[in-house]
Protein backbone atom coordinates (compact mmCIF):
# COMPACT_ATOMS: atom_id res chain seq x y z
CA UNK A 1 0.00 0.00 0.00
CA UNK A 2 1.39 3.46 -0.83
CA UNK A 3 2.33 5.86 1.94
CA UNK A 4 -0.48 7.79 3.53
CA UNK A 5 -3.18 5.10 3.26
CA UNK A 6 -2.59 3.44 6.64
CA UNK A 7 -5.64 5.05 8.15
CA UNK A 8 -7.09 4.34 11.57
CA UNK A 9 -9.81 2.32 9.87
CA UNK A 10 -7.28 0.07 8.11
CA UNK A 11 -5.06 -0.40 11.15
CA UNK A 12 -8.00 -0.92 13.52
CA UNK A 13 -9.07 -3.77 11.30
CA UNK A 14 -5.54 -5.18 11.34
CA UNK A 15 -5.62 -5.24 15.15
CA UNK A 16 -8.29 -7.93 14.92
CA UNK A 17 -6.45 -10.06 12.37
CA UNK A 18 -4.06 -12.93 13.11
CA UNK A 19 -2.27 -15.38 10.82
CA UNK A 20 -4.34 -18.06 9.09
CA UNK A 21 -1.56 -20.55 8.37
CA UNK A 22 0.12 -20.38 11.76
CA UNK A 23 -3.15 -20.29 13.69
CA UNK A 24 -4.53 -23.31 11.82
CA UNK A 25 -1.42 -25.37 12.60
CA UNK A 26 -1.44 -24.49 16.30
CA UNK A 27 -5.20 -25.02 16.68
CA UNK A 28 -4.85 -28.51 15.22
CA UNK A 29 -2.00 -29.25 17.64
CA UNK A 30 -4.13 -28.43 20.67
CA UNK A 31 -7.26 -30.10 19.31
CA UNK A 32 -5.23 -33.31 18.92
CA UNK A 33 -3.64 -32.90 22.34
CA UNK A 34 -0.17 -32.98 20.80
CA UNK A 35 1.39 -29.99 22.57
CA UNK A 36 4.75 -31.73 22.72
CA UNK A 37 4.92 -31.50 18.94
CA UNK A 38 5.13 -27.70 19.23
CA UNK A 39 7.98 -27.92 21.72
CA UNK A 40 9.82 -30.45 19.57
CA UNK A 41 9.30 -28.32 16.45
CA UNK A 42 10.74 -25.26 18.21
CA UNK A 43 13.77 -27.21 19.43
CA UNK A 44 14.48 -29.32 16.36
CA UNK A 45 15.63 -29.04 12.70
CA UNK A 46 17.48 -25.74 12.94
CA UNK A 47 18.66 -25.44 9.34
CA UNK A 48 16.51 -24.96 6.28
CA UNK A 49 18.03 -28.06 4.68
CA UNK A 50 17.10 -30.44 7.50
CA UNK A 51 14.24 -32.82 6.76
CA UNK A 52 10.98 -32.35 8.63
CA UNK A 53 9.89 -35.22 10.88
CA UNK A 54 7.32 -37.39 9.10
CA UNK A 55 5.30 -37.63 12.31
CA UNK A 56 4.26 -33.96 12.42
CA UNK A 57 0.48 -33.34 12.34
CA UNK A 58 -0.74 -32.58 8.78
CA UNK A 59 -1.33 -28.84 9.15
CA UNK A 60 2.01 -28.34 10.91
CA UNK A 61 3.76 -30.30 8.15
CA UNK A 62 1.99 -28.20 5.49
CA UNK A 63 2.90 -25.01 7.38
CA UNK A 64 6.64 -25.75 7.36
CA UNK A 65 6.63 -26.84 3.73
CA UNK A 66 4.66 -23.83 2.48
CA UNK A 67 6.67 -21.23 4.42
CA UNK A 68 10.04 -22.73 3.42
CA UNK A 69 9.72 -21.11 -0.02
CA UNK A 70 10.81 -17.48 -0.32
CA UNK A 71 8.45 -15.16 -2.24
CA UNK A 72 9.04 -14.69 -5.97
CA UNK A 73 9.97 -11.06 -5.45
CA UNK A 74 12.84 -11.96 -3.07
CA UNK A 75 16.06 -10.68 -4.69
CA UNK A 76 19.15 -12.78 -3.84
CA UNK A 77 21.53 -9.93 -4.69
CA UNK A 78 19.68 -7.50 -2.41
CA UNK A 79 19.53 -10.12 0.37
CA UNK A 80 23.27 -10.66 0.14
CA UNK A 81 24.01 -6.93 0.15
CA UNK A 82 21.67 -6.26 3.07
CA UNK A 83 22.83 -9.13 5.23
CA UNK A 84 26.50 -8.13 4.71
CA UNK A 85 25.89 -5.13 7.00
CA UNK A 86 26.04 -7.52 9.96
CA UNK A 87 29.70 -8.22 9.32
CA UNK A 88 30.51 -4.53 9.31
CA UNK A 89 28.28 -3.30 12.13
CA UNK A 90 27.31 -6.32 14.22
CA UNK A 91 27.93 -4.71 17.62
CA UNK A 92 26.12 -1.50 16.70
CA UNK A 93 23.17 -3.39 15.21
CA UNK A 94 22.71 -5.43 18.39
CA UNK A 95 23.03 -2.34 20.59
CA UNK A 96 20.43 -0.51 18.48
CA UNK A 97 18.13 -3.50 18.77
CA UNK A 98 18.36 -3.51 22.57
CA UNK A 99 18.35 0.24 23.12
CA UNK A 100 15.93 1.44 20.45
CA UNK A 101 13.94 -1.30 18.69
CA UNK A 102 12.79 -3.06 21.85
CA UNK A 103 12.08 0.04 24.00
CA UNK A 104 10.03 1.52 21.14
CA UNK A 105 8.00 -1.70 20.95
CA UNK A 106 7.58 -1.82 24.74
CA UNK A 107 6.29 1.75 24.62
CA UNK A 108 3.30 0.53 22.60
CA UNK A 109 1.15 -0.21 25.62
CA UNK A 110 -1.42 -2.61 24.18
CA UNK A 111 1.18 -4.79 22.48
CA UNK A 112 3.32 -4.91 25.61
CA UNK A 113 0.40 -6.51 27.45
CA UNK A 114 0.92 -9.70 25.43
CA UNK A 115 4.47 -10.08 26.70
CA UNK A 116 3.32 -9.47 30.25
CA UNK A 117 1.03 -12.48 29.95
CA UNK A 118 3.36 -14.80 28.08
CA UNK A 119 6.47 -15.00 30.24
CA UNK A 120 7.97 -14.26 33.60
CA UNK A 121 9.17 -10.66 33.54
CA UNK A 122 12.54 -11.41 35.19
CA UNK A 123 14.84 -14.10 33.85
CA UNK A 124 12.32 -14.78 31.07
CA UNK A 125 12.99 -11.32 29.67
CA UNK A 126 16.72 -12.00 29.64
CA UNK A 127 16.09 -15.08 27.57
CA UNK A 128 13.88 -13.11 25.18
CA UNK A 129 16.62 -10.50 24.71
CA UNK A 130 19.13 -13.15 23.75
CA UNK A 131 16.65 -15.02 21.53
CA UNK A 132 15.89 -11.77 19.70
CA UNK A 133 19.59 -10.97 19.28
CA UNK A 134 20.20 -14.48 17.99
CA UNK A 135 17.31 -14.16 15.53
CA UNK A 136 18.91 -11.05 14.00
CA UNK A 137 22.22 -12.88 13.65
CA UNK A 138 20.49 -15.95 12.14
CA UNK A 139 18.78 -13.81 9.49
CA UNK A 140 21.83 -11.70 8.63
CA UNK A 141 24.43 -14.47 8.84
CA UNK A 142 26.14 -15.68 5.67
CA UNK A 143 23.47 -17.68 3.84
CA UNK A 144 21.01 -17.14 6.69
CA UNK A 145 18.01 -17.28 4.35
CA UNK A 146 19.57 -19.84 2.06
CA UNK A 147 19.13 -23.64 1.85
CA UNK A 148 21.47 -24.34 4.78
CA UNK A 149 20.85 -21.19 6.81
CA UNK A 150 19.31 -20.73 10.24
CA UNK A 151 17.40 -17.53 9.44
CA UNK A 152 14.40 -18.84 7.54
CA UNK A 153 13.88 -21.72 9.97
CA UNK A 154 14.11 -19.32 12.92
CA UNK A 155 11.46 -17.09 11.33
CA UNK A 156 9.18 -20.11 10.83
CA UNK A 157 9.55 -21.04 14.50
CA UNK A 158 8.88 -17.49 15.69
CA UNK A 159 5.71 -17.44 13.57
CA UNK A 160 4.57 -20.61 15.34
CA UNK A 161 5.44 -19.04 18.67
CA UNK A 162 3.27 -16.03 17.80
CA UNK A 163 0.38 -18.34 16.94
CA UNK A 164 0.83 -20.17 20.24
CA UNK A 165 0.67 -16.87 22.08
CA UNK A 166 -2.51 -15.89 20.24
CA UNK A 167 -4.08 -19.23 21.06
CA UNK A 168 -3.40 -18.99 24.80
CA UNK A 169 -3.54 -15.28 25.58
CA UNK A 170 -6.82 -14.69 23.73
CA UNK A 171 -8.40 -17.32 26.01
CA UNK A 172 -7.22 -15.73 29.26
CA UNK A 173 -9.92 -14.13 31.40
CA UNK A 174 -7.96 -10.93 31.97
CA UNK A 175 -7.29 -10.21 28.29
CA UNK A 176 -8.99 -6.95 27.35
CA UNK A 177 -10.41 -7.18 23.83
CA UNK A 178 -9.91 -3.42 23.47
CA UNK A 179 -6.19 -4.21 23.15
CA UNK A 180 -6.90 -6.11 19.94
CA UNK A 181 -6.13 -9.72 19.08
CA UNK A 182 -2.88 -10.82 20.79
CA UNK A 183 0.07 -10.56 18.39
CA UNK A 184 -2.18 -8.98 15.77
CA UNK A 185 -1.13 -7.75 12.34
CA UNK A 186 -0.56 -4.13 13.36
CA UNK A 187 1.73 -5.23 16.19
CA UNK A 188 3.52 -7.68 13.89
CA UNK A 189 4.11 -4.92 11.33
CA UNK A 190 5.35 -2.51 13.99
CA UNK A 191 7.74 -5.14 15.31
CA UNK A 192 9.02 -5.90 11.80
CA UNK A 193 9.66 -2.20 11.16
CA UNK A 194 11.51 -1.99 14.48
CA UNK A 195 14.17 -4.04 12.69
CA UNK A 196 14.01 -2.76 9.11
CA UNK A 197 13.47 0.94 9.91
CA UNK A 198 14.76 1.47 13.46
CA UNK A 199 18.13 -0.24 12.96
CA UNK A 200 19.20 1.98 10.00
CA UNK A 201 17.93 5.02 11.88
CA UNK A 202 19.86 3.93 14.96
CA UNK A 203 23.04 3.40 12.97
CA UNK A 204 22.69 6.95 11.67
CA UNK A 205 22.40 8.20 15.27
CA UNK A 206 25.65 6.36 15.99
CA UNK A 207 27.49 8.01 13.12
CA UNK A 208 26.96 5.34 10.45
CA UNK A 209 25.18 7.00 7.54
CA UNK A 210 24.37 4.03 5.30
CA UNK A 211 24.37 4.57 1.54
CA UNK A 212 20.81 4.42 0.24
CA UNK A 213 21.53 1.18 -1.63
CA UNK A 214 22.70 -0.54 1.58
CA UNK A 215 19.76 0.80 3.56
CA UNK A 216 17.26 -0.37 0.94
CA UNK A 217 18.92 -3.79 0.71
CA UNK A 218 18.73 -4.16 4.50
CA UNK A 219 15.04 -3.23 4.34
CA UNK A 220 14.51 -5.83 1.61
CA UNK A 221 15.98 -8.58 3.80
CA UNK A 222 13.46 -7.82 6.54
CA UNK A 223 10.62 -7.53 4.04
CA UNK A 224 11.40 -11.12 3.03
CA UNK A 225 11.49 -12.12 6.69
CA UNK A 226 8.14 -10.36 7.22
CA UNK A 227 6.65 -12.52 4.49
CA UNK A 228 7.91 -15.68 6.22
CA UNK A 229 6.59 -14.38 9.56
CA UNK A 230 3.11 -14.04 8.10
CA UNK A 231 2.90 -10.23 8.09
CA UNK A 232 -0.05 -9.19 5.93
CA UNK A 233 1.18 -7.97 2.54
CA UNK A 234 -0.73 -4.70 3.03
CA UNK A 235 1.54 -3.99 6.01
CA UNK A 236 4.79 -5.18 4.42
CA UNK A 237 5.59 -2.41 1.93
CA UNK A 238 8.37 -2.74 -0.67
CA UNK A 239 10.09 0.61 -0.07
CA UNK A 240 11.96 1.99 2.94
CA UNK A 241 10.18 5.35 2.92
CA UNK A 242 6.76 3.68 2.95
CA UNK A 243 7.91 1.41 5.78
CA UNK A 244 9.08 4.44 7.74
CA UNK A 245 5.71 6.12 7.22
CA UNK A 246 3.90 2.99 8.40
CA UNK A 247 6.10 2.63 11.48
CA UNK A 248 5.69 6.26 12.49
CA UNK A 249 1.92 5.95 12.03
CA UNK A 250 1.80 2.88 14.27
CA UNK A 251 3.85 4.64 16.96
CA UNK A 252 1.50 7.63 16.94
CA UNK A 253 -1.44 5.28 17.41
CA UNK A 254 0.00 2.89 19.95
CA UNK A 255 2.55 4.66 22.12
CA UNK A 256 1.30 5.06 25.68
CA UNK A 257 2.62 4.22 29.14
CA UNK A 258 1.89 0.80 30.63
CA UNK A 259 3.21 -1.16 33.57
CA UNK A 260 4.03 -4.01 31.22
CA UNK A 261 6.21 -1.76 29.06
CA UNK A 262 7.92 -0.26 32.11
CA UNK A 263 8.70 -3.71 33.53
CA UNK A 264 10.04 -5.01 30.22
CA UNK A 265 12.27 -1.96 29.75
CA UNK A 266 13.59 -2.22 33.30
CA UNK A 267 14.68 -5.74 32.42
CA UNK A 268 16.68 -4.34 29.48
CA UNK A 269 18.39 -1.87 31.82
CA UNK A 270 19.14 -4.63 34.32
CA UNK A 271 20.51 -6.79 31.52
CA UNK A 272 22.81 -4.02 30.28
CA UNK A 273 24.15 -3.50 33.80
CA UNK A 274 24.99 -7.19 33.99
CA UNK A 275 26.77 -7.43 30.65
CA UNK A 276 28.55 -4.07 31.10
CA UNK A 277 29.65 -4.24 34.75
CA UNK A 278 31.61 -1.55 36.50
CA UNK A 279 31.21 2.16 37.23
CA UNK A 280 32.50 3.23 33.82
CA UNK A 281 29.30 1.90 32.22
CA UNK A 282 26.86 2.60 35.04
CA UNK A 283 24.81 5.02 32.96
CA UNK A 284 25.21 3.34 29.58
CA UNK A 285 21.70 1.86 29.45
CA UNK A 286 19.66 5.02 30.08
CA UNK A 287 22.05 7.09 27.99
CA UNK A 288 21.93 4.82 24.96
CA UNK A 289 18.15 4.35 25.09
CA UNK A 290 17.57 8.10 25.28
CA UNK A 291 20.13 8.75 22.55
CA UNK A 292 18.73 6.11 20.17
CA UNK A 293 14.99 5.94 20.93
CA UNK A 294 14.53 9.56 22.01
CA UNK A 295 13.41 11.17 25.24
CA UNK A 296 9.68 10.89 24.48
CA UNK A 297 9.84 7.13 24.01
CA UNK A 298 12.18 6.75 27.00
CA UNK A 299 9.83 8.70 29.26
CA UNK A 300 6.92 6.38 28.38
CA UNK A 301 8.80 3.40 29.81
CA UNK A 302 10.39 5.23 32.77
CA UNK A 303 13.99 5.22 31.59
CA UNK A 304 16.10 7.27 34.04
CA UNK A 305 17.69 10.48 32.88
CA UNK A 306 20.93 10.19 30.96
CA UNK A 307 23.98 10.79 33.14
CA UNK A 308 27.50 12.03 32.52
CA UNK A 309 28.06 9.50 29.71
CA UNK A 310 25.73 11.63 27.54
CA UNK A 311 28.41 14.30 27.52
CA UNK A 312 30.79 11.85 25.88
CA UNK A 313 28.16 10.90 23.32
CA UNK A 314 27.39 14.51 22.47
CA UNK A 315 31.10 15.25 22.17
CA UNK A 316 31.52 12.30 19.87
CA UNK A 317 28.65 13.29 17.62
CA UNK A 318 30.63 16.22 16.29
CA UNK A 319 33.71 14.06 15.73
CA UNK A 320 32.40 11.69 13.09
CA UNK A 321 35.48 10.45 11.27
CA UNK A 322 33.50 8.92 8.43
CA UNK A 323 32.88 5.59 10.12
CA UNK A 324 30.25 4.61 7.58
CA UNK A 325 32.69 5.25 4.72
CA UNK A 326 36.02 3.95 5.98
CA UNK A 327 34.86 1.31 8.45
CA UNK A 328 38.08 1.83 10.41
CA UNK A 329 37.62 4.51 13.04
CA UNK A 330 34.46 4.58 15.09
CA UNK A 331 33.44 7.98 16.40
CA UNK A 332 33.13 8.40 20.13
CA UNK A 333 29.37 8.47 19.72
CA UNK A 334 29.43 4.73 18.91
CA UNK A 335 31.87 3.49 21.56
CA UNK A 336 29.38 2.71 24.31
CA UNK A 337 27.06 1.04 21.81
CA UNK A 338 29.91 -1.02 20.40
CA UNK A 339 30.97 -2.17 23.85
CA UNK A 340 27.39 -3.20 24.60
CA UNK A 341 26.93 -5.12 21.35
CA UNK A 342 30.15 -7.04 21.85
CA UNK A 343 29.34 -7.77 25.47
CA UNK A 344 25.96 -9.25 24.53
CA UNK A 345 27.78 -12.06 22.78
CA UNK A 346 30.68 -12.39 25.20
CA UNK A 347 28.82 -12.00 28.49
CA UNK A 348 25.13 -12.21 27.64
CA UNK A 349 25.23 -15.74 26.30
CA UNK A 350 27.37 -16.84 29.22
CA UNK A 351 25.01 -15.32 31.76
CA UNK A 352 21.79 -16.60 30.27
CA UNK A 353 22.51 -19.84 28.42
CA UNK A 354 26.08 -20.85 29.30
CA UNK A 355 27.29 -19.94 25.85
CA UNK A 356 25.08 -22.43 24.00
CA UNK A 357 22.87 -21.70 21.03
CA UNK A 358 19.32 -20.87 22.08
CA UNK A 359 16.50 -23.27 21.35
CA UNK A 360 13.07 -21.69 20.84
CA UNK A 361 10.60 -22.49 23.59
CA UNK A 362 6.97 -21.77 24.34
CA UNK A 363 7.11 -18.94 26.92
CA UNK A 364 6.90 -20.15 30.51
CA UNK A 365 3.65 -18.33 31.22
CA UNK A 366 1.90 -20.20 28.40
CA UNK A 367 2.80 -23.75 29.37
CA UNK A 368 -0.07 -25.89 30.52
CA UNK A 369 -0.04 -26.79 34.24
CA UNK A 370 1.09 -30.34 34.91
mmCIF file of N, CA and C in Angstrom, residues 4 42-43 45 49 80 118 129 147 155 171 194 207 219 224-225 240 245 253-254 261 264 281 304 314 332:
data_model
loop_
_atom_site.group_PDB
_atom_site.id
_atom_site.type_symbol
_atom_site.label_atom_id
_atom_site.label_comp_id
_atom_site.label_asym_id
_atom_site.label_seq_id
_atom_site.Cartn_x
_atom_site.Cartn_y
_atom_site.Cartn_z
ATOM 1 N N UNK A 4 0.639 6.904 3.275
ATOM 2 C CA UNK A 4 -0.485 7.785 3.533
ATOM 3 C C UNK A 4 -1.831 7.105 3.569
ATOM 4 N N UNK A 42 9.960 -26.446 17.877
ATOM 5 C CA UNK A 42 10.742 -25.260 18.211
ATOM 6 C C UNK A 42 12.187 -25.617 18.544
ATOM 7 N N UNK A 43 12.413 -26.803 19.059
ATOM 8 C CA UNK A 43 13.765 -27.210 19.435
ATOM 9 C C UNK A 43 14.527 -27.849 18.278
ATOM 10 N N UNK A 45 15.301 -29.422 14.091
ATOM 11 C CA UNK A 45 15.626 -29.040 12.703
ATOM 12 C C UNK A 45 15.906 -27.544 12.549
ATOM 13 N N UNK A 49 17.816 -26.842 5.459
ATOM 14 C CA UNK A 49 18.026 -28.059 4.677
ATOM 15 C C UNK A 49 17.660 -29.330 5.427
ATOM 16 N N UNK A 80 21.849 -10.543 -0.165
ATOM 17 C CA UNK A 80 23.275 -10.657 0.142
ATOM 18 C C UNK A 80 23.856 -9.298 0.537
ATOM 19 N N UNK A 118 2.796 -13.623 28.741
ATOM 20 C CA UNK A 118 3.361 -14.795 28.075
ATOM 21 C C UNK A 118 4.676 -15.269 28.662
ATOM 22 N N UNK A 129 15.636 -11.409 25.285
ATOM 23 C CA UNK A 129 16.621 -10.499 24.708
ATOM 24 C C UNK A 129 17.662 -11.262 23.905
ATOM 25 N N UNK A 147 19.523 -22.241 1.606
ATOM 26 C CA UNK A 147 19.126 -23.638 1.855
ATOM 27 C C UNK A 147 19.700 -24.234 3.134
ATOM 28 N N UNK A 155 12.665 -17.878 11.571
ATOM 29 C CA UNK A 155 11.456 -17.090 11.327
ATOM 30 C C UNK A 155 10.214 -17.982 11.351
ATOM 31 N N UNK A 171 -7.475 -16.536 25.186
ATOM 32 C CA UNK A 171 -8.398 -17.316 26.009
ATOM 33 C C UNK A 171 -8.286 -16.984 27.500
ATOM 34 N N UNK A 194 10.531 -2.325 13.446
ATOM 35 C CA UNK A 194 11.512 -1.990 14.478
ATOM 36 C C UNK A 194 12.879 -2.585 14.147
ATOM 37 N N UNK A 207 26.462 7.522 14.025
ATOM 38 C CA UNK A 207 27.494 8.008 13.125
ATOM 39 C C UNK A 207 27.677 7.197 11.867
ATOM 40 N N UNK A 219 16.501 -3.235 4.233
ATOM 41 C CA UNK A 219 15.038 -3.228 4.337
ATOM 42 C C UNK A 219 14.446 -4.412 3.574
ATOM 43 N N UNK A 224 11.484 -9.684 3.279
ATOM 44 C CA UNK A 224 11.396 -11.122 3.025
ATOM 45 C C UNK A 224 11.070 -11.860 4.321
ATOM 46 N N UNK A 225 11.746 -11.489 5.400
ATOM 47 C CA UNK A 225 11.487 -12.121 6.690
ATOM 48 C C UNK A 225 10.041 -11.872 7.116
ATOM 49 N N UNK A 240 11.565 1.516 1.618
ATOM 50 C CA UNK A 240 11.960 1.988 2.943
ATOM 51 C C UNK A 240 11.108 3.169 3.394
ATOM 52 N N UNK A 245 7.001 5.462 7.018
ATOM 53 C CA UNK A 245 5.709 6.124 7.221
ATOM 54 C C UNK A 245 4.762 5.225 8.014
ATOM 55 N N UNK A 253 -0.208 5.914 16.946
ATOM 56 C CA UNK A 253 -1.445 5.277 17.407
ATOM 57 C C UNK A 253 -1.261 4.519 18.722
ATOM 58 N N UNK A 254 -0.133 3.880 18.902
ATOM 59 C CA UNK A 254 -0.004 2.885 19.948
ATOM 60 C C UNK A 254 0.856 3.282 21.140
ATOM 61 N N UNK A 261 5.094 -2.347 29.782
ATOM 62 C CA UNK A 261 6.215 -1.756 29.060
ATOM 63 C C UNK A 261 7.317 -1.287 29.986
ATOM 64 N N UNK A 264 9.196 -4.439 31.267
ATOM 65 C CA UNK A 264 10.037 -5.005 30.219
ATOM 66 C C UNK A 264 11.286 -4.162 29.992
ATOM 67 N N UNK A 281 30.461 2.082 33.078
ATOM 68 C CA UNK A 281 29.301 1.900 32.220
ATOM 69 C C UNK A 281 28.003 2.004 32.999
ATOM 70 N N UNK A 304 15.512 6.155 33.284
ATOM 71 C CA UNK A 304 16.103 7.266 34.040
ATOM 72 C C UNK A 304 16.766 8.277 33.119
ATOM 73 N N UNK A 314 27.580 13.248 23.180
ATOM 74 C CA UNK A 314 27.395 14.505 22.469
ATOM 75 C C UNK A 314 28.714 15.011 21.890
ATOM 76 N N UNK A 332 33.403 8.599 18.703
ATOM 77 C CA UNK A 332 33.134 8.401 20.127
ATOM 78 C C UNK A 332 31.663 8.120 20.387
#
